[in-house]
C-alpha positions as MATLAB code, in Angstrom:
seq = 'XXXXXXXXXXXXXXXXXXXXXXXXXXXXXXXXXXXXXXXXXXXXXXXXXXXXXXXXXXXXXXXXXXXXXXXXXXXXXXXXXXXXXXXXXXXXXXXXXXXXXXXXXXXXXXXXXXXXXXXXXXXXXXXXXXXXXXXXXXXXXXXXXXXXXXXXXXXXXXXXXXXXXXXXXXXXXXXXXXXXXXXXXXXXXXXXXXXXXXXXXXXXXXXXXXXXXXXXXXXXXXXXXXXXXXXXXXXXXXXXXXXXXXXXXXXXXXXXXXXXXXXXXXXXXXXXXXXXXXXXXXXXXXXXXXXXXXXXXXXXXXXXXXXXXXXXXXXXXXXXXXXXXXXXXXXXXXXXXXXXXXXXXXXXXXXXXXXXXXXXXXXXXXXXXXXXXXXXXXXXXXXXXXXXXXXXXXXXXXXXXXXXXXXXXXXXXXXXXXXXXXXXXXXXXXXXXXXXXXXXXXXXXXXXXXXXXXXXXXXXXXXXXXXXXXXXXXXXXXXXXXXXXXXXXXXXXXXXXXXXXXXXXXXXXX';
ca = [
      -5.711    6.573  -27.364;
      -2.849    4.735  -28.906;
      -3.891    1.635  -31.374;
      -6.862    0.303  -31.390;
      -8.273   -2.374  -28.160;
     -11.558   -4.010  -30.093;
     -12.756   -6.259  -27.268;
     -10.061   -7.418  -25.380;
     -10.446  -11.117  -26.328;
      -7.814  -10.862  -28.606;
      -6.852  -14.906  -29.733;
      -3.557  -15.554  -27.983;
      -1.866  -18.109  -30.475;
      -2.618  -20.984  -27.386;
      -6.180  -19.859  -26.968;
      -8.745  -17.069  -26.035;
      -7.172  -14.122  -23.972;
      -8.192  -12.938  -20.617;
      -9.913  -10.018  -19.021;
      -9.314   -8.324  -15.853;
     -11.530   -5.479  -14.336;
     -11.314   -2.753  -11.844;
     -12.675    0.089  -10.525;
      -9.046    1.724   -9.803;
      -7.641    4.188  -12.393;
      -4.096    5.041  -13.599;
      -2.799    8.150  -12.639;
       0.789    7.802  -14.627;
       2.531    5.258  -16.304;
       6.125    7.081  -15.593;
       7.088    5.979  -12.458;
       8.109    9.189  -11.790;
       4.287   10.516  -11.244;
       2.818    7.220  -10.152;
       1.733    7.041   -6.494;
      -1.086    4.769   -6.217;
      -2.622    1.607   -6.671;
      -4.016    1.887  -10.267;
      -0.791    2.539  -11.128;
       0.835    0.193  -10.076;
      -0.877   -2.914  -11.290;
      -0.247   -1.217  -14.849;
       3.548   -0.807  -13.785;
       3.573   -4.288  -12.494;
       2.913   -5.888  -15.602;
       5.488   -3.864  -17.870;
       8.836   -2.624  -15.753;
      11.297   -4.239  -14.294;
      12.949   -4.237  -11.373;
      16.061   -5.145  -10.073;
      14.393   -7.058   -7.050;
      11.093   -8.226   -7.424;
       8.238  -10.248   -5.391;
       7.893  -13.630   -7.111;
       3.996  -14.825   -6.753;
       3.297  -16.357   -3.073;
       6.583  -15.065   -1.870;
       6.806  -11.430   -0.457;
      11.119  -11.586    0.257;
      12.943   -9.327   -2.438;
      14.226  -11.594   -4.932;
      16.416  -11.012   -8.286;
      14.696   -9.822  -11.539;
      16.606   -8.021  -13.538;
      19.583   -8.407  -11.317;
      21.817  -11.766  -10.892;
      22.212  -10.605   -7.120;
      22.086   -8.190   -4.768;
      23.899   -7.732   -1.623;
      25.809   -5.251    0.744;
      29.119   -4.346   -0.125;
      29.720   -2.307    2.703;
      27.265   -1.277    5.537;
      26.612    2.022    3.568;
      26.952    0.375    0.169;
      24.093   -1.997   -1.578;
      24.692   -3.543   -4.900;
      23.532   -5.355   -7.732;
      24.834   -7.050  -10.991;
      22.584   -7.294  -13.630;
      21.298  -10.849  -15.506;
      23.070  -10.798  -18.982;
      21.911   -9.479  -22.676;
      18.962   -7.429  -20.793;
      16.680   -5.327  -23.497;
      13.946   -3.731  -23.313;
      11.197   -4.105  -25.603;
      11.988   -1.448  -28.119;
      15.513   -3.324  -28.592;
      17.409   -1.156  -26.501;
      20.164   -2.858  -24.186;
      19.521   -2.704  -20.495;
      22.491   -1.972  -18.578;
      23.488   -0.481  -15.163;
      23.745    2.869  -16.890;
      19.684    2.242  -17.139;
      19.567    1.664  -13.453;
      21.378    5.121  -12.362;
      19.747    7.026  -15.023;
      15.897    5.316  -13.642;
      17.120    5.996   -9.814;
      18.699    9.407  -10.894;
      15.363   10.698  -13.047;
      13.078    9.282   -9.780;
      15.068   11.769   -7.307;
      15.768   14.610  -10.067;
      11.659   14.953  -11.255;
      10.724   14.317   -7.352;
       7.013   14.563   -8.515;
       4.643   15.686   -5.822;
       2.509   12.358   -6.835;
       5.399   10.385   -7.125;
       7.260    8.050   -5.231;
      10.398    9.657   -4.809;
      10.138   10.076   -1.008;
      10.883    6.146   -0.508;
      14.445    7.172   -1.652;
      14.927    9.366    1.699;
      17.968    6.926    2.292;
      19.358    6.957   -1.092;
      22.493    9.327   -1.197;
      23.827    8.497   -5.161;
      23.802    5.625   -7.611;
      27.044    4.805   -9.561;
      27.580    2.815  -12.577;
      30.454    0.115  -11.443;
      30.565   -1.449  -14.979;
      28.054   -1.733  -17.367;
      26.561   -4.653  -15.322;
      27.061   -3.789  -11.627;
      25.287   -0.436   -9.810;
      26.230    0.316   -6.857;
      23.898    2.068   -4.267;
      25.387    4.528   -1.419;
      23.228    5.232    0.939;
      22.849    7.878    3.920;
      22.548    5.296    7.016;
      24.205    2.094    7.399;
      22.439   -1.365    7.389;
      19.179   -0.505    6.135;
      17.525   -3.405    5.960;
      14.572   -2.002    4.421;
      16.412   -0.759    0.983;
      16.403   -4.239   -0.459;
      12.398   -3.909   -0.142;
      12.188   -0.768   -1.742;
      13.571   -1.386   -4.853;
      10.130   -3.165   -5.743;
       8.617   -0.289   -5.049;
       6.663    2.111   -6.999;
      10.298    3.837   -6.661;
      11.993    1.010   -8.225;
      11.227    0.140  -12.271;
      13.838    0.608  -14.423;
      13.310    2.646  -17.594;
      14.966    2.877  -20.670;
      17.512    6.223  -20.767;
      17.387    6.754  -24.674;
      13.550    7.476  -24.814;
      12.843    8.732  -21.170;
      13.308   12.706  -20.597;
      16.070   12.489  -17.180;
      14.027   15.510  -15.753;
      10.306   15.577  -17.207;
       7.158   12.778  -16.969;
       6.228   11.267  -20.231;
       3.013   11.620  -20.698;
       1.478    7.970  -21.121;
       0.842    7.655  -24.526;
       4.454    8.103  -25.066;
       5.186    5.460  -22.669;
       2.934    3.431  -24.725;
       5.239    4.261  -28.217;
       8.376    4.475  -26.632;
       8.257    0.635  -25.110;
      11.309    1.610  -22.478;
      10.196   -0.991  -20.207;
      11.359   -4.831  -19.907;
       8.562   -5.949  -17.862;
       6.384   -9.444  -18.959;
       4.093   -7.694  -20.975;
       4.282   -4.906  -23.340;
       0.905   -2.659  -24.041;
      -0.125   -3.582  -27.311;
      -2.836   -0.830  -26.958;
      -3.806    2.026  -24.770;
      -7.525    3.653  -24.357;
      -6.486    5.054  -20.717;
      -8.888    4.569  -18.023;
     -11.038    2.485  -20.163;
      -9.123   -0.174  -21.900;
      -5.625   -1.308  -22.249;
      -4.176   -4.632  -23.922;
      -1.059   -6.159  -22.885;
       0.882   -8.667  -25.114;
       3.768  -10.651  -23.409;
       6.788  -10.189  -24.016;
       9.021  -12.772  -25.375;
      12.784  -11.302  -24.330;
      11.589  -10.548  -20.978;
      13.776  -12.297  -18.242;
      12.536  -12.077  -14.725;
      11.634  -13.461  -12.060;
       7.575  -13.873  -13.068;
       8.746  -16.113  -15.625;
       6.710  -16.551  -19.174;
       3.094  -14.933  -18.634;
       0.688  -17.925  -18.773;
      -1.761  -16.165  -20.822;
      -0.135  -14.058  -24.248;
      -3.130  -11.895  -24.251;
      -4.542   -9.992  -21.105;
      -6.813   -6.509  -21.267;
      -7.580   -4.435  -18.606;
     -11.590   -2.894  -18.654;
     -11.949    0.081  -16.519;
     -14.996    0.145  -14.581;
     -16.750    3.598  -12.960;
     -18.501    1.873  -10.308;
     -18.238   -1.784   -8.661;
     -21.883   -2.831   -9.986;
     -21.060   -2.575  -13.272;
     -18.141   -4.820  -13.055;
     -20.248   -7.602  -10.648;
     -22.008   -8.103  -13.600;
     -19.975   -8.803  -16.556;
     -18.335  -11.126  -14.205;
     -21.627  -12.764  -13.380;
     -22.932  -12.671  -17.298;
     -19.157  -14.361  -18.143;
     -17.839  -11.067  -20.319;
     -15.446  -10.516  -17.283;
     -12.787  -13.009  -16.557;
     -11.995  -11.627  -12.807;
     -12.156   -8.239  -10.928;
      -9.465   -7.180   -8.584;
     -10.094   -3.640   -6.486;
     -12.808   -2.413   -5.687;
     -15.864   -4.563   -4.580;
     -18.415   -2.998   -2.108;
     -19.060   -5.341    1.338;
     -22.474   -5.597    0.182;
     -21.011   -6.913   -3.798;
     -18.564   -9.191   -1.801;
     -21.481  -11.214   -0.138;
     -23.662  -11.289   -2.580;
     -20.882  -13.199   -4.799;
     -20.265  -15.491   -2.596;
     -23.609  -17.043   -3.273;
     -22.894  -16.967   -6.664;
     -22.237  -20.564   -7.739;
     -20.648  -19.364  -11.324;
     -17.485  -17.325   -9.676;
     -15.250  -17.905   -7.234;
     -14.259  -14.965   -4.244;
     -10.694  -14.898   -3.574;
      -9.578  -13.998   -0.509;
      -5.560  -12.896    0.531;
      -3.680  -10.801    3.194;
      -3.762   -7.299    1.814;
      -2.330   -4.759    4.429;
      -4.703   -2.034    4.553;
      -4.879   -0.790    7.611;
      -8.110    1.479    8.729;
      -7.343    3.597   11.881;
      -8.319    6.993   13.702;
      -5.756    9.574   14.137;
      -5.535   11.754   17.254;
      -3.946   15.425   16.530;
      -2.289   15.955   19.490;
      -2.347   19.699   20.426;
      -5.854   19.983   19.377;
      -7.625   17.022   20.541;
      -9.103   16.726   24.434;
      -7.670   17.226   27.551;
      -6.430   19.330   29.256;
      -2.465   18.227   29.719;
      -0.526   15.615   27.871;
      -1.408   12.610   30.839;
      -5.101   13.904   30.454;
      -5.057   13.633   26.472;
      -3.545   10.035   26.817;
      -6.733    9.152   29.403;
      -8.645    9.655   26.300;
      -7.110    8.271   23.939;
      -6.535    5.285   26.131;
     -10.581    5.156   26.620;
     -11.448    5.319   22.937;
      -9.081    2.641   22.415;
     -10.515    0.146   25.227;
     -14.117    1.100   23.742;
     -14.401    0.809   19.749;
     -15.542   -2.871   18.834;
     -13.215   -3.985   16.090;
     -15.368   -6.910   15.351;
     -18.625   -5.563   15.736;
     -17.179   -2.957   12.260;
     -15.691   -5.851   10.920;
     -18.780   -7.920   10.551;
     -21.706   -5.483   10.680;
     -20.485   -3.020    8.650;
     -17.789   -4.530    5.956;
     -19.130   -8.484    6.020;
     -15.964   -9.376    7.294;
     -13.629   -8.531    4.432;
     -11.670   -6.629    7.184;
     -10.258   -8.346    9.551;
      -9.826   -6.360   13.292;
      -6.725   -4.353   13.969;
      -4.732   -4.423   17.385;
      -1.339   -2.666   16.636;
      -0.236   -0.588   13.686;
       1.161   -3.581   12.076;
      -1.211   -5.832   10.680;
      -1.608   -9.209   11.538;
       0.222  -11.533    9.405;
       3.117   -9.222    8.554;
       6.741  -10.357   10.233;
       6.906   -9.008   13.432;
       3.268   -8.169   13.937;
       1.976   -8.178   17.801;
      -1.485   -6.963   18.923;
      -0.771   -4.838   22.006;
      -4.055   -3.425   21.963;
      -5.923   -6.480   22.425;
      -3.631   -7.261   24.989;
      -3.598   -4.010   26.990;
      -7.262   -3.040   25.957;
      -8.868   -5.839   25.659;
     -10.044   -7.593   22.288;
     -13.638   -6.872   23.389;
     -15.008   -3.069   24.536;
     -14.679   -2.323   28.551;
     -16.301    0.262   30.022;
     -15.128   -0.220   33.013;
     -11.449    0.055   31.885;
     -12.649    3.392   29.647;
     -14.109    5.244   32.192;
     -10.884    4.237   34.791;
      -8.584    5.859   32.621;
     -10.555    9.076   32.443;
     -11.192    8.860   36.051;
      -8.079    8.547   37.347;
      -6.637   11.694   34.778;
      -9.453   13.702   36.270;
     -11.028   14.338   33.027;
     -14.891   14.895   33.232;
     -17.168   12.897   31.069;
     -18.984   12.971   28.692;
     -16.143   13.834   26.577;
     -16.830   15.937   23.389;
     -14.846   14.618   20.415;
     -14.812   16.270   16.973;
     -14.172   13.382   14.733;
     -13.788   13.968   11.025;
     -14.245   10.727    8.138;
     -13.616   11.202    4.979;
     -16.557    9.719    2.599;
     -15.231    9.231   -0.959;
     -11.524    7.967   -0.578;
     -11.417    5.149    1.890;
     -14.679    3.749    0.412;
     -18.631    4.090    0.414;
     -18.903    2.388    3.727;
     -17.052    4.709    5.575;
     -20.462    6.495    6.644;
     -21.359    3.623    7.811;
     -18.676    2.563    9.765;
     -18.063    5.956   11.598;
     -21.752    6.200   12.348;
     -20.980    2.649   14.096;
     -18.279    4.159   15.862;
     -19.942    7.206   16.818;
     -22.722    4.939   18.338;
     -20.464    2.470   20.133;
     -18.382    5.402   22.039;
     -21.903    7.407   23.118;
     -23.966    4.106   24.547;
     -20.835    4.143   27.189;
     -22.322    7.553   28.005;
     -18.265    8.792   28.400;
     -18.380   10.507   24.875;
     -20.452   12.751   23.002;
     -18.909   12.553   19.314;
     -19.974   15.455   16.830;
     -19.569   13.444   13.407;
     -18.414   15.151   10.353;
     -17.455   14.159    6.877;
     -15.619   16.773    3.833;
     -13.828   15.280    0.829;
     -10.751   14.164   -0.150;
      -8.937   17.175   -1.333;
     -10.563   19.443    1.193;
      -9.830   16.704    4.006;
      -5.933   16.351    2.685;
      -5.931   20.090    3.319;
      -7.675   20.887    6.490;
      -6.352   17.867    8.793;
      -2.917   19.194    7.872;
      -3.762   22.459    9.212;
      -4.825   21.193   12.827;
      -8.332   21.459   11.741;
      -9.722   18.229   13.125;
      -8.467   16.918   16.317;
      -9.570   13.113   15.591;
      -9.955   12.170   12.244;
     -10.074    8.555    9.836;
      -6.802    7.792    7.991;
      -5.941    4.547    6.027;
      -2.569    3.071    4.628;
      -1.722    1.092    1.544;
       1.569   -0.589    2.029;
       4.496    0.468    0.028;
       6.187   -2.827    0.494;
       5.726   -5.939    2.988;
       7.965   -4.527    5.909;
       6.423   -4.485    9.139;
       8.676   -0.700    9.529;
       7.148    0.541    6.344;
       3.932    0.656    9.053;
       5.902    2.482   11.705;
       8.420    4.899   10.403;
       6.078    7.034    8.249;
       3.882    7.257   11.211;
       5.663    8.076   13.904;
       9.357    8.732   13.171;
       9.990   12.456   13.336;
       7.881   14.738   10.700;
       5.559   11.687   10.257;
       3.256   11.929    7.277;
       0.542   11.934    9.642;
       1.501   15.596   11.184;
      -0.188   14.627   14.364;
       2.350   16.282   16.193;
       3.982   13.012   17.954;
       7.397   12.569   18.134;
       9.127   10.701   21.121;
      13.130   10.611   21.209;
      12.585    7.181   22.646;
      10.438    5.596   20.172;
      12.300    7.483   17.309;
      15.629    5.483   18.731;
      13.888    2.367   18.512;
      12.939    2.978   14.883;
      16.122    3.664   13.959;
      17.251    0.728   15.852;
      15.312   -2.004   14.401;
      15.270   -0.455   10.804;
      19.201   -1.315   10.767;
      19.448   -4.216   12.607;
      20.872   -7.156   10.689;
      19.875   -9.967   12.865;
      16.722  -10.840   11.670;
      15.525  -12.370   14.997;
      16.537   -9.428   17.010;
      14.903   -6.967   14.311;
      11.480   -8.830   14.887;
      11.783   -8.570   18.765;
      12.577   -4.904   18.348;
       9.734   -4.433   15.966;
       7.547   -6.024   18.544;
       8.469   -4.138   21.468;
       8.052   -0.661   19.742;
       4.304   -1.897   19.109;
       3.986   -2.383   22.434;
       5.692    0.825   23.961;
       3.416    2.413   21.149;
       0.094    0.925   22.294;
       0.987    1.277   26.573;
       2.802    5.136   26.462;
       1.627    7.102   23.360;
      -1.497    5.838   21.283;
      -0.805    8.929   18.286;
      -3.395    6.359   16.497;
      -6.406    3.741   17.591;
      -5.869    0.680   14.881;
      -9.372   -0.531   13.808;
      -8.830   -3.019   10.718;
      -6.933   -4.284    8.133;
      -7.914   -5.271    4.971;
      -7.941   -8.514    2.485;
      -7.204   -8.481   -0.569;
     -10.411   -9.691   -2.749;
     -10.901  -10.377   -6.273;
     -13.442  -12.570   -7.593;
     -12.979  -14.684  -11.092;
     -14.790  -17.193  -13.317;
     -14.666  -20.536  -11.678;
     -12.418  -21.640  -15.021;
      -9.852  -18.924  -14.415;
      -6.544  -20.449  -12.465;
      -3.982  -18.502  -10.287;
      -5.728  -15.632   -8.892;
      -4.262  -16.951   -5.059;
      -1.551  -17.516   -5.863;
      -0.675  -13.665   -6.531;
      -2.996  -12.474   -3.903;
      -0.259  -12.071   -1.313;
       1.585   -9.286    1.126;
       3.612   -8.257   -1.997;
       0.303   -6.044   -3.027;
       1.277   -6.555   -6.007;
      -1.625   -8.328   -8.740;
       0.657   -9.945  -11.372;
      -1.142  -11.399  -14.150;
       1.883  -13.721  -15.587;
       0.278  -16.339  -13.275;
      -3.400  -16.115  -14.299;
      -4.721  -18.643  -16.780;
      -8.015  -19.941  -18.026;
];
């Protein structure tokens, strides 16, 4: 523990401070090691980056640059604002940029995000103002997103290691960040304290509130009531369905609601899963597809804090279609299921092994897989054998071929509708499902270096649909909001609930 928290309603100078909750936990505060989203609301509020998301706005901006642009097709760069420092004192310069870029490939942490630099070829200091960035394919239109990743804070080279993590509390001593907010104190996991941060000069602008801790909750009940008793001034990640409801009668808070990218999904493993040749294997996925009911798991099972999924790009992301509504129907047709399995000659019932995982993608998924087990059997074309194994055993076995259908979900990295296509079915996908078309792979490629935007969208569009009409590797179910629920008094939780994913708390006031 560095320093000492005491409650977290530290006076601000222009009033009381504020406190946010959650139910997520950091894993890292070097970007190097951090991977996930308790990380990076902590990372949000301290680094910089050279592009950022300003609140309500999810199109790279400058933060800590002046501007970025392409150079050359294989060439993006950026010149930084002037008299950058980061909150130790230390100047900020482009030689921090290559050294944060360099260190993120060089450590290549297994729970890091290095792997969103696959494009990234070398970083060069131009002058001590201007970085240049040369990367392995031309016109990649999604770099300019990435550098607000998780890949892309920028750290201070005179206290970070180039080749080791630093372990958090010397994060916390060191100060090598130039975010809004510097931690003032650090009980990880439990509480932290962030202070703003007067020399910071970004695009998030002054924080609204000086003073903002961070309580770290082990279970959502907990957290639904301080917020209800008033010691909690709003809770972001994770509310139960059931929590989310019951709020909303709550006449003393106030649920916000915003579009949060999760998407929920099954995943077929190709060369394990029924049927007997590749046409016969597509029958079935085709049926399971024209038979879940997306709404019926949307509001019976998570009170409609998902929303129902009909491509692999959620609705309300640039370039989203729904193909599967369109080819499958938006409601379940058993008519349409058995024809496809009829007319592949595959004999029904069909047995399907499907595996749900019952600790990472939430408590309800028992309950929604049961749904889904019970909607495919009352067609009387499926008999499902359910079965659930945790997370680390799960992780392992589905990447051995061990279940042949199995429940995946997907956080975005950043709001680009190919940031839902690439990773899952380019060549190698992360999903290992053994798909990989030279057709749709072209496409990808394609659209992901297309400058027109226009034609990019129409590209992105038509992949969805050869997707949802040829292939199927995955059945879309839902897609998630983003929720967080405050004290009526608390202002501008909406306003940073938005396709950035990213929960900025310069904006929230009381």
């Amino acid at each position: 523990m560095v320093a000492g928290c005491g409650s977290g309603r530290t006076g601000d100078g222009g009033g009381a401070g504020l406190v946010a909750g959650t139910t997520d936990k950091i894993f890292s505060l070097d970007p190097a090691a951090a991977y996930d989203n308790g990380s990076l609301v902590a990372e949000t509020q301290i680094y910089q980056y050279l592009l950022n998301f300003a609140p309500s706005d999810a199109t790279p901006r400058p933060d800590a640059a002046q501007k970025c642009e392409f150079t050359a097709p294989t060439v993006y760069t950026c010149t930084l604002k002037e008299g950058l420092k980061f909150a130790n004192g230390n100047p900020l310069t482009a030689t921090s940029v290559k050294f944060s870029f360099d260190r993120m490939l060089r450590i290549n942490d297994p729970n890091g995000p290095a792997s969103l630099l696959g494009n990234l070829e070398k970083t060069d200091v131009v002058d001590p103002r201007t970085v240049a960035f040369t990367l392995k394919v031309a016109n990649d239109q999604t770099f300019p997103a990435i550098l607000p990743t998780q890949a892309g804070p920028i750290v201070d080279e005179k206290v970070y290691a180039p080749d080791t993590v630093m372990a958090d509390d010397e994060v916390v001593r060191a100060k090598g960040y130039s975010g809004p907010y510097t931690i003032a104190s650090y009980d990880k996991n439990k509480l932290v304290e962030y202070q703003a941060f007067a020399d910071y000069n970004g695009i998030l602008g002054t924080p609204k509130t000086k003073t903002v801790s961070t309580k770290y909750y082990a279970t959502a009940d907990n957290m639904k009531l301080d917020l209800q008793n008033g010691s909690l001034d709003v809770g972001y990640r994770s509310f139960t369905p059931t929590d989310v409801e019951s709020l909303r009668g709550d006449n003393k808070v106030t649920v916000h609601e915003g579009p949060g990218g999760e998407l929920r999904y099954i995943v077929f493993n190709l060369n394990t899963m029924p049927g007997g040749t590749p046409e016969q294997k597509l029958a079935v996925r085709k049926a399971v597809a024209a038979t879940v009911d997306r709404a019926a798991l949307a509001d019976g099972v998570y009170k409609n804090t998902y929303l129902p999924a009909y491509s692999s790009v959620p609705h309300g992301m640039p370039g989203a279609a729904e193909p599967f509504k369109d080819i499958y129907g938006a409601k379940p047709n058993k008519d349409r299921a058995a024809k496809f399995l009829a007319d592949a000659g595959v004999a029904t019932p069909v047995e399907l092994n499907l595996q749900y995982n019952p600790d990472h993608y939430g408590s309800s998924s028992s309950e929604e897989y049961a749904a889904i087990k019970s909607q495919l059997e009352a067609t009387g074309l499926f008999l499902v054998n359910l079965q659930s194994t945790e997370w680390v055993t799960y992780q392992r076995e589905r990447a051995r071929d061990a279940y042949p259908l199995y429940q995946f979900g997907w956080f975005p990295d950043f709001p680009d509708p190919d940031n839902y296509l690439s990773p899952f079915f380019g060549p190698n996908n992360f999903l290992q499902s053994h798909f990989e078309d030279p057709g749709i792979s072209a496409q990808l490629i394609a659209e992901a270096t297309q400058p027109d935007k226009d034609k990019r969208m129409e590209q992105i569009r038509q992949v969805q649909r050869d997707l949802a009409q040829n292939f199927l590797p995955i059945v879309p179910l839902l897609s998630g909001k983003q929720i967080a629920v405050s004290a009526n008094d608390v202002q501008g939780v909406e306003q940073t609930l938005d396709s950035s994913f990213k929960f900025r708390y310069t904006v929230l006031s009381k």
